[in-house]
Coordinates of C-alpha atoms in Angstrom, one line a residue:
X28 CA -13.6 -15.6 -48.0
X29 CA -10.8 -14.8 -45.6
X30 CA -11.5 -11.1 -45.9
X31 CA -15.1 -11.8 -45.2
X32 CA -14.2 -13.7 -42.0
X33 CA -11.8 -11.0 -40.9
X34 CA -14.3 -8.3 -41.4
X35 CA -17.2 -10.1 -39.7
X36 CA -15.5 -12.2 -37.0
X37 CA -12.7 -9.9 -35.9
X38 CA -14.9 -7.0 -34.9
X39 CA -14.9 -5.8 -31.3
X40 CA -18.2 -7.6 -30.8
X41 CA -16.5 -10.9 -31.1
X42 CA -13.4 -10.2 -29.2
X43 CA -13.2 -11.0 -25.5
X44 CA -11.0 -9.1 -23.2
X45 CA -10.3 -10.3 -19.7
X46 CA -9.5 -7.4 -17.4
X47 CA -6.3 -7.9 -15.5
X48 CA -6.4 -6.1 -12.2
X49 CA -3.1 -5.5 -10.5
X50 CA -3.2 -5.5 -6.8
X51 CA -0.8 -4.3 -4.1
X52 CA -0.4 -5.3 -0.5
X53 CA 1.2 -3.6 2.5
X54 CA 4.9 -4.3 2.7
X55 CA 6.3 -1.9 5.3
X56 CA 5.5 -4.5 8.0
X57 CA 8.7 -6.3 7.1
X58 CA 11.0 -3.7 8.7
X59 CA 8.7 -3.7 11.8
X60 CA 9.1 -7.5 12.0
X61 CA 12.8 -7.2 11.7
X62 CA 12.7 -4.5 14.5
X63 CA 10.9 -7.0 16.7
X64 CA 13.5 -9.7 16.0
X65 CA 16.4 -7.4 16.7
X66 CA 14.8 -5.9 19.8
X67 CA 14.4 -9.3 21.4
X68 CA 18.2 -9.5 21.6
X69 CA 18.4 -6.0 23.1
X70 CA 17.5 -2.5 22.0
X71 CA 21.2 -1.5 22.1
X72 CA 21.8 -3.5 19.0
X73 CA 19.7 -1.1 17.0
X74 CA 22.1 1.7 17.6
X75 CA 25.4 -0.2 17.2
X76 CA 27.1 0.6 13.9
X77 CA 26.5 -2.2 11.5
X78 CA 28.3 -0.4 8.6
X79 CA 31.1 2.0 9.1
X80 CA 32.3 3.9 6.0
X81 CA 35.2 6.3 5.6
X82 CA 34.2 9.4 3.6
X83 CA 36.7 11.3 1.4
X84 CA 36.4 14.2 3.9
X85 CA 38.0 12.0 6.5
X86 CA 34.8 11.6 8.6
X87 CA 33.4 8.3 9.6
X88 CA 29.9 7.5 8.5
X89 CA 28.2 4.8 10.6
X90 CA 24.8 3.2 9.9
X91 CA 23.2 1.2 12.7
X92 CA 20.7 -1.6 12.2
X93 CA 17.9 0.8 13.1
X94 CA 19.0 3.3 10.4
X95 CA 19.1 0.5 7.9
X96 CA 15.5 -0.6 8.9
X97 CA 14.2 3.0 8.4
X98 CA 15.9 3.2 4.9
X99 CA 14.4 -0.2 4.0
X100 CA 10.9 1.1 5.1
X101 CA 11.3 4.2 3.0
X102 CA 12.4 2.1 -0.1
X103 CA 9.4 -0.2 0.4
X104 CA 7.1 2.8 0.8
X105 CA 8.5 4.2 -2.5
X106 CA 7.8 0.9 -4.2
X107 CA 4.2 0.9 -2.9
X108 CA 3.8 4.5 -4.1
X109 CA 4.9 3.5 -7.6
X110 CA 2.6 0.5 -7.7
X111 CA -0.4 2.6 -6.6
X112 CA 0.5 5.3 -9.1
X113 CA 0.4 2.8 -11.9
X114 CA -3.2 1.8 -11.1
X115 CA -2.7 -1.1 -8.7
X116 CA -5.6 -1.6 -6.3
X117 CA -5.2 -2.7 -2.7
X118 CA -6.9 -5.9 -1.6
X119 CA -9.1 -5.4 1.4
X120 CA -7.8 -8.4 3.5
X121 CA -4.1 -7.4 3.5
X122 CA -5.2 -3.7 3.9
X123 CA -7.2 -4.6 7.1
X124 CA -4.2 -6.6 8.4
X125 CA -2.0 -3.6 7.8
X126 CA -4.4 -1.4 9.8
X127 CA -4.5 -3.9 12.7
X128 CA -0.7 -4.1 12.7
X129 CA -0.5 -0.3 12.7
X130 CA -2.8 -0.2 15.7
X131 CA -0.8 -2.9 17.6
X132 CA 2.4 -1.0 16.8
X133 CA 1.0 2.2 18.2
X134 CA 0.0 0.4 21.4
X135 CA 3.5 -1.1 21.6
X136 CA 5.1 2.4 21.0
X137 CA 3.0 3.8 23.9
X138 CA 3.2 1.1 26.5
X139 CA 6.2 -1.2 25.8
X140 CA 9.6 0.4 26.8
X141 CA 11.6 -1.3 24.1
X142 CA 9.5 0.1 21.3
X143 CA 9.3 3.8 22.5
X144 CA 12.2 4.8 20.2
X145 CA 12.6 7.2 17.4
X146 CA 13.4 4.3 15.0
X147 CA 10.2 2.5 15.8
X148 CA 8.3 5.8 15.5
X149 CA 9.7 6.3 12.0
X150 CA 8.7 2.8 11.0
X151 CA 5.2 3.5 12.3
X152 CA 5.0 6.7 10.2
X153 CA 6.0 4.6 7.1
X154 CA 3.3 2.1 7.9
X155 CA 0.7 4.9 8.4
X156 CA 1.7 6.5 5.1
X157 CA 1.3 3.2 3.3
X158 CA -2.0 2.3 4.9
X159 CA -3.4 5.8 4.0
X160 CA -2.1 5.4 0.4
X161 CA -3.5 1.9 0.0
X162 CA -6.8 3.0 1.5
X163 CA -7.2 5.7 -1.0
X164 CA -6.3 3.3 -3.9
X165 CA -8.8 0.8 -2.7
X166 CA -11.5 3.5 -2.6
X167 CA -11.8 3.2 1.2
X168 CA -13.6 6.6 1.6
X169 CA -16.7 6.7 -0.5
X170 CA -17.5 10.0 -2.2
X171 CA -20.8 11.6 -1.5
X172 CA -22.9 11.1 -4.6
X173 CA -26.0 13.2 -4.0
X174 CA -27.7 15.6 -1.6
X175 CA -29.3 12.8 0.3
X176 CA -26.9 10.0 -0.5
X177 CA -29.6 7.8 -1.9
X178 CA -28.0 7.5 -5.3
X179 CA -26.2 4.4 -6.2
X180 CA -22.9 4.0 -8.1
X181 CA -22.8 6.0 -11.3
X182 CA -25.5 8.4 -10.0
X183 CA -28.4 6.1 -10.6
X184 CA -31.3 6.0 -8.1
X185 CA -32.8 2.9 -9.7
X186 CA -36.1 4.8 -10.4
X187 CA -35.3 5.9 -14.0
X188 CA -37.4 4.6 -16.9
X189 CA -36.0 3.3 -20.1
X190 CA -35.5 6.8 -21.6
X191 CA -33.7 8.0 -18.4
X192 CA -36.5 10.1 -17.0
X193 CA -37.7 9.7 -13.5
X194 CA -41.1 8.1 -12.7

């Protein structure tokens, strides 16, 4: 009796799988936000050495807050790349917010004197790379499906009969 139940009830027709869709959101806005917070206290703080290390060669290696923000943006961008490479899909709301923030940052870079720095430019490049990467993972650019683009998803025009032939 148990073998009968296993054979008949445990077939793929009776199993239910719930697809789990992993999503990813833009995260490189965090160093941009930190840049805004630091720049309010003065742009000179971005270049002041926050970490000063002595190398075995005898040279001093200093990292400023701006350098640390660029490294953080690159690490977050790498994290996003790994997530997208593993099949995560971008949600459209946060993706649009990232695009708007990128546009606002570009305007700040061009017209606000405190944001026209190489550090802010590097942060903008990281944001641009992330928005492009997430846009591609979300399928932001639809592929051309037919010569006159009337075909729907999967190549179906909706005019096929039951046996697949056209009317």
